[in-house]
Each structure stands twice: as structure tokens, then as C-alpha cells.
PDB file of C-alpha atoms and ligand atoms in Angstrom:
ATOM      1  CA  MET R  47     -20.768  17.037  21.141  1.00 58.00           C
ATOM      2  CA  VAL R  48     -20.484  15.626  17.592  1.00 60.00           C
ATOM      3  CA  ASP R  49     -19.410  18.256  15.078  1.00 69.00           C
ATOM      4  CA  GLN R  50     -22.023  17.988  12.267  1.00 72.00           C
ATOM      5  CA  SER R  51     -19.756  19.679   9.761  1.00 82.00           C
ATOM      6  CA  ARG R  52     -17.154  16.918  10.048  1.00 94.00           C
ATOM      7  CA  THR R  53     -18.505  14.115   7.862  1.00 96.00           C
ATOM      8  CA  GLY R  54     -15.531  13.220   5.651  1.00 98.00           C
ATOM      9  CA  LYS R  55     -13.999   9.745   5.504  1.00 98.00           C
ATOM     10  CA  ILE R  56     -10.484   8.546   4.762  1.00 98.00           C
ATOM     11  CA  GLY R  57     -10.540   6.047   1.898  1.00 98.00           C
ATOM     12  CA  ILE R  58      -7.947   3.287   1.766  1.00 98.00           C
ATOM     13  CA  PHE R  59      -7.599   1.441  -1.511  1.00 98.00           C
ATOM     14  CA  ASP R  60      -5.773  -1.704  -2.534  1.00 96.00           C
ATOM     15  CA  SER R  61      -6.066  -4.230  -5.327  1.00 94.00           C
ATOM     16  CA  GLY R  62      -7.120  -6.749  -2.681  1.00 92.00           C
ATOM     17  CA  TYR R  63      -6.156  -7.579   0.881  1.00 92.00           C
ATOM     18  CA  GLY R  64      -2.645  -6.139   1.141  1.00 92.00           C
ATOM     19  CA  GLY R  65      -3.724  -2.585   1.951  1.00 95.00           C
ATOM     20  CA  LEU R  66      -5.178  -3.889   5.194  1.00 96.00           C
ATOM     21  CA  THR R  67      -1.621  -4.198   6.554  1.00 94.00           C
ATOM     22  CA  VAL R  68      -1.213  -0.467   5.958  1.00 96.00           C
ATOM     23  CA  MET R  69      -4.686   0.354   7.275  1.00 98.00           C
ATOM     24  CA  ARG R  70      -3.882  -1.569  10.473  1.00 97.00           C
ATOM     25  CA  LYS R  71      -0.936   0.738  11.196  1.00 96.00           C
ATOM     26  CA  ILE R  72      -2.904   3.865  10.237  1.00 98.00           C
ATOM     27  CA  VAL R  73      -5.842   2.952  12.478  1.00 98.00           C
ATOM     28  CA  ASP R  74      -3.421   2.190  15.335  1.00 98.00           C
ATOM     29  CA  VAL R  75      -1.997   5.725  15.279  1.00 98.00           C
ATOM     30  CA  LEU R  76      -5.126   7.621  14.147  1.00 98.00           C
ATOM     31  CA  PRO R  77      -8.081   5.662  15.586  1.00 98.00           C
ATOM     32  CA  GLN R  78     -10.408   8.661  15.735  1.00 98.00           C
ATOM     33  CA  TYR R  79     -11.242   8.945  12.029  1.00 98.00           C
ATOM     34  CA  HIS R  80     -13.852   7.248   9.828  1.00 98.00           C
ATOM     35  CA  TYR R  81     -12.162   4.804   7.419  1.00 98.00           C
ATOM     36  CA  LEU R  82     -13.598   3.221   4.284  1.00 98.00           C
ATOM     37  CA  TYR R  83     -11.498   0.369   2.878  1.00 98.00           C
ATOM     38  CA  LEU R  84     -11.964  -0.823  -0.694  1.00 98.00           C
ATOM     39  CA  GLY R  85     -10.295  -3.958  -2.039  1.00 97.00           C
ATOM     40  CA  ASP R  86     -10.666  -4.561  -5.780  1.00 97.00           C
ATOM     41  CA  ASN R  87     -10.466  -8.312  -5.255  1.00 95.00           C
ATOM     42  CA  ALA R  88     -12.486  -9.046  -8.371  1.00 96.00           C
ATOM     43  CA  ARG R  89      -9.646  -7.682 -10.508  1.00 95.00           C
ATOM     44  CA  ALA R  90      -6.636  -8.490  -8.294  1.00 92.00           C
ATOM     45  CA  PRO R  91      -3.749  -8.967  -8.608  1.00 91.00           C
ATOM     46  CA  TYR R  92      -2.690  -5.747 -10.307  1.00 93.00           C
ATOM     47  CA  GLY R  93       1.022  -6.613 -10.219  1.00 89.00           C
ATOM     48  CA  ASN R  94       1.367  -7.904 -13.774  1.00 86.00           C
ATOM     49  CA  ARG R  95      -1.207  -5.633 -15.428  1.00 93.00           C
ATOM     50  CA  SER R  96      -0.505  -2.848 -17.924  1.00 94.00           C
ATOM     51  CA  PHE R  97      -0.139   0.800 -16.966  1.00 94.00           C
ATOM     52  CA  GLU R  98      -3.464   1.621 -18.669  1.00 96.00           C
ATOM     53  CA  ALA R  99      -5.389  -1.129 -16.869  1.00 97.00           C
ATOM     54  CA  VAL R 100      -4.002  -0.211 -13.424  1.00 96.00           C
ATOM     55  CA  TYR R 101      -4.682   3.488 -14.038  1.00 97.00           C
ATOM     56  CA  HIS R 102      -8.232   2.837 -15.219  1.00 97.00           C
ATOM     57  CA  TYR R 103      -9.077   0.491 -12.310  1.00 98.00           C
ATOM     58  CA  THR R 104      -7.485   2.784  -9.725  1.00 98.00           C
ATOM     59  CA  LEU R 105      -9.262   5.893 -11.018  1.00 98.00           C
ATOM     60  CA  GLU R 106     -12.573   4.054 -10.910  1.00 98.00           C
ATOM     61  CA  ALA R 107     -11.907   3.037  -7.300  1.00 98.00           C
ATOM     62  CA  VAL R 108     -10.849   6.543  -6.276  1.00 98.00           C
ATOM     63  CA  ASN R 109     -13.955   8.089  -7.842  1.00 97.00           C
ATOM     64  CA  TRP R 110     -16.138   5.571  -6.038  1.00 98.00           C
ATOM     65  CA  LEU R 111     -14.469   6.328  -2.695  1.00 98.00           C
ATOM     66  CA  PHE R 112     -14.962  10.065  -3.307  1.00 98.00           C
ATOM     67  CA  SER R 113     -18.640   9.414  -4.121  1.00 97.00           C
ATOM     68  CA  GLN R 114     -18.966   7.677  -0.718  1.00 97.00           C
ATOM     69  CA  GLY R 115     -17.790  10.776   1.136  1.00 97.00           C
ATOM     70  CA  CYS R 116     -14.015  10.321   1.276  1.00 98.00           C
ATOM     71  CA  GLU R 117     -12.040  13.568   1.456  1.00 98.00           C
ATOM     72  CA  LEU R 118      -8.701  11.825   1.229  1.00 98.00           C
ATOM     73  CA  VAL R 119      -7.805   8.512  -0.425  1.00 98.00           C
ATOM     74  CA  ILE R 120      -4.636   6.550   0.338  1.00 98.00           C
ATOM     75  CA  LEU R 121      -3.529   4.203  -2.423  1.00 98.00           C
ATOM     76  CA  ALA R 122      -2.239   1.494  -0.074  1.00 97.00           C
ATOM     77  CA  CYS R 123      -0.975  -0.472  -3.051  1.00 95.00           C
ATOM     78  CA  ASN R 124       2.480  -0.026  -4.500  1.00 94.00           C
ATOM     79  CA  THR R 125       1.429  -1.080  -7.975  1.00 93.00           C
ATOM     80  CA  ALA R 126      -1.399   1.498  -8.061  1.00 96.00           C
ATOM     81  CA  SER R 127       0.869   4.139  -6.508  1.00 95.00           C
ATOM     82  CA  ALA R 128       3.560   3.417  -9.117  1.00 93.00           C
ATOM     83  CA  LYS R 129       1.323   3.275 -12.149  1.00 92.00           C
ATOM     84  CA  ALA R 130      -1.695   5.499 -11.467  1.00 96.00           C
ATOM     85  CA  LEU R 131      -1.038   8.077  -8.747  1.00 96.00           C
ATOM     86  CA  ARG R 132       0.888  10.637 -10.770  1.00 95.00           C
ATOM     87  CA  GLN R 133      -1.682  10.742 -13.580  1.00 96.00           C
ATOM     88  CA  ILE R 134      -4.584  10.969 -11.135  1.00 97.00           C
ATOM     89  CA  GLN R 135      -2.873  13.829  -9.272  1.00 96.00           C
ATOM     90  CA  GLN R 136      -1.889  15.692 -12.415  1.00 96.00           C
ATOM     91  CA  THR R 137      -4.886  15.075 -14.682  1.00 96.00           C
ATOM     92  CA  ASP R 138      -7.953  13.961 -12.781  1.00 96.00           C
ATOM     93  CA  LEU R 139      -7.823  15.773  -9.424  1.00 97.00           C
ATOM     94  CA  PRO R 140      -7.457  19.283 -10.951  1.00 96.00           C
ATOM     95  CA  LEU R 141     -10.694  18.702 -12.902  1.00 95.00           C
ATOM     96  CA  ARG R 142     -12.632  18.107  -9.666  1.00 93.00           C
ATOM     97  CA  ASN R 143     -11.552  21.311  -7.953  1.00 88.00           C
ATOM     98  CA  ASP R 144     -13.181  20.212  -4.667  1.00 94.00           C
ATOM     99  CA  GLY R 145     -10.100  19.949  -2.444  1.00 95.00           C
ATOM    100  CA  LYS R 146     -10.135  16.137  -2.242  1.00 97.00           C
ATOM    101  CA  ASN R 147      -6.728  14.488  -2.485  1.00 98.00           C
ATOM    102  CA  VAL R 148      -5.094  11.138  -3.219  1.00 98.00           C
ATOM    103  CA  LEU R 149      -1.818   9.994  -1.641  1.00 98.00           C
ATOM    104  CA  GLY R 150       0.341   6.940  -2.335  1.00 97.00           C
ATOM    105  CA  VAL R 151       2.753   4.765  -0.388  1.00 96.00           C
ATOM    106  CA  ILE R 152       5.907   5.272  -2.445  1.00 96.00           C
ATOM    107  CA  ARG R 153       6.781   8.891  -1.630  1.00 94.00           C
ATOM    108  CA  PRO R 154       6.580   8.516   2.187  1.00 94.00           C
ATOM    109  CA  THR R 155       8.773   5.424   2.012  1.00 95.00           C
ATOM    110  CA  THR R 156      11.400   6.836  -0.338  1.00 96.00           C
ATOM    111  CA  GLU R 157      11.785  10.008   1.747  1.00 93.00           C
ATOM    112  CA  PHE R 158      12.895   7.805   4.625  1.00 91.00           C
ATOM    113  CA  ILE R 159      14.499   4.578   3.400  1.00 93.00           C
ATOM    114  CA  GLY R 160      17.860   6.090   2.367  1.00 92.00           C
ATOM    115  CA  SER R 161      18.518   7.224   5.930  1.00 93.00           C
ATOM    116  CA  LEU R 162      18.518   3.606   7.186  1.00 95.00           C
ATOM    117  CA  THR R 163      21.436   2.304   5.140  1.00 97.00           C
ATOM    118  CA  GLN R 164      25.011   2.376   6.418  1.00 97.00           C
ATOM    119  CA  THR R 165      26.546   0.846   3.281  1.00 98.00           C
ATOM    120  CA  GLY R 166      24.616   3.083   0.874  1.00 97.00           C
ATOM    121  CA  SER R 167      22.941   0.070  -0.793  1.00 98.00           C
ATOM    122  CA  VAL R 168      19.204  -0.557  -0.622  1.00 98.00           C
ATOM    123  CA  GLY R 169      17.216  -3.483  -2.039  1.00 98.00           C
ATOM    124  CA  ILE R 170      13.619  -3.224  -3.221  1.00 98.00           C
ATOM    125  CA  LEU R 171      11.283  -6.225  -3.406  1.00 98.00           C
ATOM    126  CA  GLY R 172       8.022  -5.597  -5.280  1.00 96.00           C
ATOM    127  CA  THR R 173       5.611  -6.787  -7.935  1.00 93.00           C
ATOM    128  CA  ALA R 174       6.690  -6.894 -11.581  1.00 93.00           C
ATOM    129  CA  GLY R 175       4.682  -3.711 -12.234  1.00 91.00           C
ATOM    130  CA  THR R 176       6.266  -1.774  -9.390  1.00 93.00           C
ATOM    131  CA  VAL R 177       9.782  -2.868 -10.359  1.00 95.00           C
ATOM    132  CA  LYS R 178       9.235  -2.152 -14.063  1.00 93.00           C
ATOM    133  CA  SER R 179       7.939   1.355 -13.304  1.00 91.00           C
ATOM    134  CA  ASP R 180      11.319   2.200 -11.692  1.00 95.00           C
ATOM    135  CA  SER R 181       9.380   4.433  -9.282  1.00 94.00           C
ATOM    136  CA  TYR R 182      11.508   3.431  -6.293  1.00 96.00           C
ATOM    137  CA  PRO R 183      14.975   4.119  -7.767  1.00 97.00           C
ATOM    138  CA  ILE R 184      13.708   7.381  -9.310  1.00 96.00           C
ATOM    139  CA  GLU R 185      12.089   8.636  -6.095  1.00 95.00           C
ATOM    140  CA  ILE R 186      14.875   7.444  -3.757  1.00 97.00           C
ATOM    141  CA  HIS R 187      17.475   9.236  -5.888  1.00 97.00           C
ATOM    142  CA  LYS R 188      15.561  12.522  -5.490  1.00 96.00           C
ATOM    143  CA  PHE R 189      16.183  12.365  -1.727  1.00 96.00           C
ATOM    144  CA  PHE R 190      19.355  10.241  -1.595  1.00 97.00           C
ATOM    145  CA  PRO R 191      21.267  10.670  -4.876  1.00 97.00           C
ATOM    146  CA  ASN R 192      24.207   8.521  -3.740  1.00 97.00           C
ATOM    147  CA  VAL R 193      22.260   5.504  -2.551  1.00 97.00           C
ATOM    148  CA  LYS R 194      22.547   2.457  -4.828  1.00 98.00           C
ATOM    149  CA  VAL R 195      19.139   0.862  -5.404  1.00 98.00           C
ATOM    150  CA  SER R 196      18.714  -2.726  -6.662  1.00 98.00           C
ATOM    151  CA  GLN R 197      15.315  -4.259  -7.370  1.00 98.00           C
ATOM    152  CA  GLU R 198      13.859  -7.739  -7.604  1.00 98.00           C
ATOM    153  CA  ALA R 199      10.370  -8.604  -8.823  1.00 97.00           C
ATOM    154  CA  CYS R 200       8.760 -11.395  -6.796  1.00 97.00           C
ATOM    155  CA  PRO R 201       5.815 -12.497  -8.961  1.00 92.00           C
ATOM    156  CA  MET R 202       4.913 -15.486  -6.782  1.00 96.00           C
ATOM    157  CA  TRP R 203       4.836 -13.796  -3.397  1.00 96.00           C
ATOM    158  CA  VAL R 204       1.379 -12.234  -3.726  1.00 92.00           C
ATOM    159  CA  TYR R 205      -0.024 -15.630  -4.718  1.00 92.00           C
ATOM    160  CA  LEU R 206       1.641 -17.280  -1.707  1.00 94.00           C
ATOM    161  CA  VAL R 207       0.014 -14.728   0.593  1.00 90.00           C
ATOM    162  CA  GLU R 208      -3.389 -14.778  -1.102  1.00 83.00           C
ATOM    163  CA  HIS R 209      -3.441 -18.568  -0.735  1.00 85.00           C
ATOM    164  CA  ASN R 210      -2.211 -18.472   2.834  1.00 86.00           C
ATOM    165  CA  HIS R 211       1.059 -20.286   2.098  1.00 92.00           C
ATOM    166  CA  LEU R 212       2.994 -18.032   4.449  1.00 94.00           C
ATOM    167  CA  GLU R 213       5.376 -20.751   5.625  1.00 94.00           C
ATOM    168  CA  GLY R 214       6.423 -24.175   4.363  1.00 95.00           C
ATOM    169  CA  ASP R 215       8.278 -25.558   1.344  1.00 96.00           C
ATOM    170  CA  GLY R 216       6.614 -23.368  -1.306  1.00 96.00           C
ATOM    171  CA  ALA R 217       7.156 -20.129   0.599  1.00 97.00           C
ATOM    172  CA  ASP R 218      10.733 -21.151   1.485  1.00 98.00           C
ATOM    173  CA  TYR R 219      11.595 -21.858  -2.136  1.00 98.00           C
ATOM    174  CA  PHE R 220      10.274 -18.652  -3.686  1.00 98.00           C
ATOM    175  CA  VAL R 221      11.331 -16.324  -0.875  1.00 98.00           C
ATOM    176  CA  ASN R 222      14.869 -17.716  -0.830  1.00 98.00           C
ATOM    177  CA  HIS R 223      15.072 -17.634  -4.638  1.00 98.00           C
ATOM    178  CA  ASN R 224      14.156 -13.941  -4.889  1.00 98.00           C
ATOM    179  CA  LEU R 225      16.280 -12.889  -1.921  1.00 98.00           C
ATOM    180  CA  GLU R 226      19.313 -14.647  -3.414  1.00 98.00           C
ATOM    181  CA  ASN R 227      18.686 -12.911  -6.744  1.00 98.00           C
ATOM    182  CA  LEU R 228      18.455  -9.522  -5.028  1.00 98.00           C
ATOM    183  CA  LEU R 229      21.624  -9.957  -2.978  1.00 98.00           C
ATOM    184  CA  ARG R 230      23.487 -11.217  -6.054  1.00 98.00           C
ATOM    185  CA  LYS R 231      22.763  -7.850  -7.683  1.00 98.00           C
ATOM    186  CA  ASP R 232      24.544  -6.011  -4.866  1.00 98.00           C
ATOM    187  CA  ALA R 233      26.301  -7.788  -1.998  1.00 97.00           C
ATOM    188  CA  GLU R 234      26.516  -4.500  -0.073  1.00 98.00           C
ATOM    189  CA  ILE R 235      22.754  -4.257   0.506  1.00 98.00           C
ATOM    190  CA  ASP R 236      22.054  -3.712   4.215  1.00 98.00           C
ATOM    191  CA  THR R 237      18.440  -2.513   3.967  1.00 98.00           C
ATOM    192  CA  ILE R 238      15.637  -4.352   2.163  1.00 98.00           C
ATOM    193  CA  LEU R 239      12.275  -2.677   1.618  1.00 98.00           C
ATOM    194  CA  LEU R 240       9.139  -4.785   1.281  1.00 97.00           C
ATOM    195  CA  ALA R 241       7.614  -2.601  -1.440  1.00 96.00           C
ATOM    196  CA  CYS R 242       4.391  -4.541  -1.683  1.00 95.00           C
ATOM    197  CA  THR R 243       1.619  -4.427   0.862  1.00 92.00           C
ATOM    198  CA  HIS R 244       1.275  -8.229   0.871  1.00 92.00           C
ATOM    199  CA  TYR R 245       4.866  -9.022   1.749  1.00 95.00           C
ATOM    200  CA  PRO R 246       4.808  -8.239   5.515  1.00 94.00           C
ATOM    201  CA  LEU R 247       2.718 -11.407   5.881  1.00 93.00           C
ATOM    202  CA  LEU R 248       5.765 -13.393   4.710  1.00 97.00           C
ATOM    203  CA  LEU R 249       8.070 -11.784   7.268  1.00 96.00           C
ATOM    204  CA  ASN R 250       8.774 -14.986   9.230  1.00 96.00           C
ATOM    205  CA  THR R 251       9.899 -16.780   6.095  1.00 98.00           C
ATOM    206  CA  ILE R 252      11.814 -13.742   4.811  1.00 98.00           C
ATOM    207  CA  LYS R 253      13.728 -13.472   8.086  1.00 96.00           C
ATOM    208  CA  LYS R 254      14.774 -17.134   7.765  1.00 97.00           C
ATOM    209  CA  PHE R 255      16.736 -16.355   4.608  1.00 97.00           C
ATOM    210  CA  VAL R 256      17.962 -12.798   5.117  1.00 98.00           C
ATOM    211  CA  PRO R 257      21.595 -12.765   6.283  1.00 96.00           C
ATOM    212  CA  GLU R 258      22.219 -11.267   9.708  1.00 95.00           C
ATOM    213  CA  GLY R 259      22.806  -7.527   9.775  1.00 95.00           C
ATOM    214  CA  ILE R 260      20.376  -6.736   6.941  1.00 98.00           C
ATOM    215  CA  LYS R 261      17.328  -4.694   7.972  1.00 97.00           C
ATOM    216  CA  VAL R 262      13.957  -5.666   6.519  1.00 97.00           C
ATOM    217  CA  VAL R 263      11.551  -2.731   6.396  1.00 96.00           C
ATOM    218  CA  SER R 264       7.746  -2.829   5.962  1.00 94.00           C
ATOM    219  CA  GLN R 265       5.830   0.250   4.871  1.00 94.00           C
ATOM    220  CA  GLY R 266       2.784   0.372   7.129  1.00 95.00           C
ATOM    221  CA  GLU R 267       4.338   2.283  10.019  1.00 93.00           C
ATOM    222  CA  ILE R 268       6.165   4.703   7.736  1.00 95.00           C
ATOM    223  CA  VAL R 269       2.962   5.517   5.818  1.00 96.00           C
ATOM    224  CA  ALA R 270       0.998   5.934   9.057  1.00 97.00           C
ATOM    225  CA  GLU R 271       3.560   8.356  10.495  1.00 95.00           C
ATOM    226  CA  ARG R 272       3.623  10.405   7.316  1.00 95.00           C
ATOM    227  CA  LEU R 273      -0.181  10.588   7.341  1.00 98.00           C
ATOM    228  CA  VAL R 274      -0.139  12.035  10.863  1.00 98.00           C
ATOM    229  CA  ASP R 275       2.234  14.699   9.600  1.00 97.00           C
ATOM    230  CA  TYR R 276       0.187  15.301   6.415  1.00 97.00           C
ATOM    231  CA  LEU R 277      -3.018  15.920   8.379  1.00 98.00           C
ATOM    232  CA  ILE R 278      -1.238  18.408  10.659  1.00 98.00           C
ATOM    233  CA  ARG R 279      -0.006  20.286   7.588  1.00 98.00           C
ATOM    234  CA  HIS R 280      -3.345  20.051   5.714  1.00 98.00           C
ATOM    235  CA  GLN R 281      -5.924  21.416   8.111  1.00 97.00           C
ATOM    236  CA  GLU R 282      -8.255  22.205   5.196  1.00 96.00           C
ATOM    237  CA  ILE R 283      -8.734  18.417   4.850  1.00 97.00           C
ATOM    238  CA  GLU R 284      -8.387  17.433   8.507  1.00 98.00           C
ATOM    239  CA  ARG R 285     -11.165  19.846   9.537  1.00 97.00           C
ATOM    240  CA  LYS R 286     -13.601  17.992   7.249  1.00 97.00           C
ATOM    241  CA  LEU R 287     -12.891  14.526   8.681  1.00 98.00           C
ATOM    242  CA  SER R 288     -15.439  12.752  10.824  1.00 98.00           C
ATOM    243  CA  LEU R 289     -14.246  11.835  14.304  1.00 97.00           C
ATOM    244  CA  ASP R 290     -16.577   8.870  14.845  1.00 97.00           C
ATOM    245  CA  SER R 291     -13.885   6.116  14.921  1.00 98.00           C
ATOM    246  CA  THR R 292     -15.693   4.017  12.309  1.00 98.00           C
ATOM    247  CA  ARG R 293     -14.182   1.358  10.020  1.00 98.00           C
ATOM    248  CA  GLU R 294     -16.060   0.215   6.941  1.00 98.00           C
ATOM    249  CA  PHE R 295     -14.786  -2.505   4.618  1.00 98.00           C
ATOM    250  CA  THR R 296     -15.841  -3.081   1.017  1.00 98.00           C
ATOM    251  CA  THR R 297     -14.718  -5.430  -1.743  1.00 98.00           C
ATOM    252  CA  THR R 298     -15.574  -5.810  -5.410  1.00 98.00           C
ATOM    253  CA  ASP R 299     -15.714  -9.611  -4.958  1.00 97.00           C
ATOM    254  CA  ASP R 300     -17.514 -11.984  -2.632  1.00 97.00           C
ATOM    255  CA  ALA R 301     -17.772 -10.470   0.866  1.00 98.00           C
ATOM    256  CA  GLU R 302     -17.737 -13.761   2.744  1.00 97.00           C
ATOM    257  CA  THR R 303     -14.478 -14.846   1.091  1.00 94.00           C
ATOM    258  CA  PHE R 304     -13.044 -11.417   1.843  1.00 95.00           C
ATOM    259  CA  ASN R 305     -14.024 -11.709   5.503  1.00 96.00           C
ATOM    260  CA  GLN R 306     -12.321 -15.116   5.789  1.00 92.00           C
ATOM    261  CA  HIS R 307      -8.959 -13.835   4.478  1.00 90.00           C
ATOM    262  CA  ALA R 308      -9.024 -10.246   5.658  1.00 92.00           C
ATOM    263  CA  SER R 309      -8.619 -10.902   9.367  1.00 91.00           C
ATOM    264  CA  LEU R 310      -5.157 -12.353   8.673  1.00 89.00           C
ATOM    265  CA  PHE R 311      -4.096  -9.009   7.196  1.00 92.00           C
ATOM    266  CA  PHE R 312      -5.935  -6.713   9.594  1.00 95.00           C
ATOM    267  CA  GLY R 313      -5.570  -8.710  12.786  1.00 93.00           C
ATOM    268  CA  GLU R 314      -9.256  -8.668  13.719  1.00 94.00           C
ATOM    269  CA  GLN R 315     -12.569  -9.945  12.383  1.00 95.00           C
ATOM    270  CA  ILE R 316     -13.901  -7.921   9.457  1.00 95.00           C
ATOM    271  CA  PHE R 317     -17.415  -7.691   8.057  1.00 97.00           C
ATOM    272  CA  ALA R 318     -17.234  -6.417   4.497  1.00 98.00           C
ATOM    273  CA  GLN R 319     -19.851  -5.456   1.966  1.00 98.00           C
ATOM    274  CA  GLN R 320     -19.635  -6.277  -1.733  1.00 98.00           C
ATOM    275  CA  VAL R 321     -19.871  -3.195  -3.962  1.00 98.00           C
ATOM    276  CA  VAL R 322     -20.046  -2.504  -7.691  1.00 96.00           C
ATOM    277  CA  LEU R 323     -17.767   0.318  -8.812  1.00 94.00           C
ATOM    278  CA  GLY R 324     -19.157   2.890 -11.183  1.00 76.00           C
ATOM    279  CA  ALA R 325     -22.732   1.960 -10.234  1.00 62.00           C
TER     280      ALA R 325
HETATM  281  N1  DGL L  19      -1.074  -4.673  -3.184  1.00 58.20           N
HETATM  282  C1  DGL L  19      -0.195  -4.786  -4.307  1.00 58.20           C
HETATM  283  C2  DGL L  19       1.075  -3.941  -4.109  1.00 58.20           C
HETATM  284  O1  DGL L  19       1.330  -3.421  -3.021  1.00 58.20           O
HETATM  285  C3  DGL L  19       0.197  -6.207  -4.604  1.00 58.20           C
HETATM  286  C4  DGL L  19      -0.898  -7.093  -5.039  1.00 58.20           C
HETATM  287  C5  DGL L  19      -1.204  -7.027  -6.502  1.00 58.20           C
HETATM  288  O2  DGL L  19      -0.371  -7.414  -7.339  1.00 58.20           O
HETATM  289  O3  DGL L  19      -2.316  -6.604  -6.806  1.00 58.20           O
HETATM  290  O4  DGL L  19       1.831  -3.802  -5.051  1.00 58.20           O
END
């Protein structure tokens, strides 16, 4: 029998398509819940935007997802997690006082990544905004104070993915260029984190240029595993979640364009609806 008191959704937010790679992994391990995805494609990419702009856009998205019945929102975007999550958690959530929560992708990853390195050197690849925020070195050092963290911003990679240039000369050039830069910063790096939700789509090209013996880690599975654990520990939220195995997809830009690209990220056909935030 359907429990009428369980109506809450899990919101998953990204600046565009990238969060679908995280949602894929979450849905694979927790298929029973009702998911509402929101891609702010009309304002993507967020990677080079100011702190204030990313915070403002992300807060607007979170409030919209809450208004649609989400009890929990995952910021499946590193740039939003780096630039907006802390302020939303510290300033905006306490004002609501309704038990809803927002989680990011950085904390679950940084709790784990330091345990993978043998040499004690980790490399982070992300957008300019994520790298500039220094969120990864700061958070990794809380859990692994002795791990050396080097970062490289890859401003072209999101564009390569958004335009479906996943392989070929353009992808080869930019991927190789940024990997060389990263490894020049620390030749001891044996673990590279793809700290942007778009980058797993470039994995084939990345693997072509990563020297043997270096692990390349994507975030989706890590975030999904941590969410399983979070929901066990937070029964006050889990008990509110609908168990109707539904997936809804929304975008702030044209739905048909979204549908054409989104299947590449999610691995199945998607039918999205265009929405206006704040309306
Ligand atoms: N999804 C974003 C992230 O993980 C990258 C795309 C963007 O720049 O908006 O950082």
C-alpha cells in the first residue's frame, strides 16, 4: 500500500547537464525515490561566474526545488557546491526552519579521495570557479592533512562536453594540455579527481593521456554511496520521501534541446519540461 504521508522528492541541481552523471549513479543505487532534476541551462556554464552570481542562481534553484516538494536537494555541481553551499547552509536554511536540507558533492569526495593515494599526492581538475575557491585543498586537508593537493582549471572541457566533442583533435589538445600542466605541478600525483560533473564524459580521451599507474576518479559513485549513508543517518528526512520510483526532469532553457543532449549524460531518453524559476 502507498504511504500517503511520504510525498517528498529528492531534488538534484546542476548548472546544466553535468549533474545527470551524478543522478545516474544515485538512481542506480536508490531507485525507489522520487527525483526532480533541474538544469539551469539558460544560465550555464557557472564555471567562470562570480561568487555572488553563482550563489544567487543556486539559491533561486534550491528555493524552486523546495517549492516543488523536495525535502532534500543535492547540488550536483562542483561550482555551486564550492561557491554557494556554505552560505545556503549557514544563512538561508536556518531561516526556513522546516527540516529541508541541501548537500553538495565536495564533502563526500574529499572525505574519501585521500585514502586512494599511495604517494600522498592528489590532482584536482575542475572549473576556474571551483579551483579558485580552493574548496578541494581546504576540505581534503581537514581529513588528510599530509596529502599534497595540486589543482588545474580546465576552462575548455565543459564546452567540449556541451558541444559533444568528446573525442577527436580538439578534445585531445585541451585534455592533454591540462593534464600536462597538472602533472608538471607535482610529478608524484597518483590520483586525479574529476571535480566537475561534466568531465566523466571525457574519460576515454583523458585515459589516452594519463600515464599508467595514475587513478582517475569520478564523483558520481562516491556521492551516491554517501547519500545512502546520509539517508540511513537522517531518518527524519528519509521518512518523508516518496517511494514511487519517479524521475522528473526540468530545465530553464529549451526542453527539446535538453532532451537531445541529456541522454548522453544520463544514459537513457529523457523528457524534460521547461520551467521559469521564481515564478
Ligand atoms: N557542472 C559544473 C561543475 O560541476 C560545470 C559546468 C559549469 O561550469 O556550469 O562544476
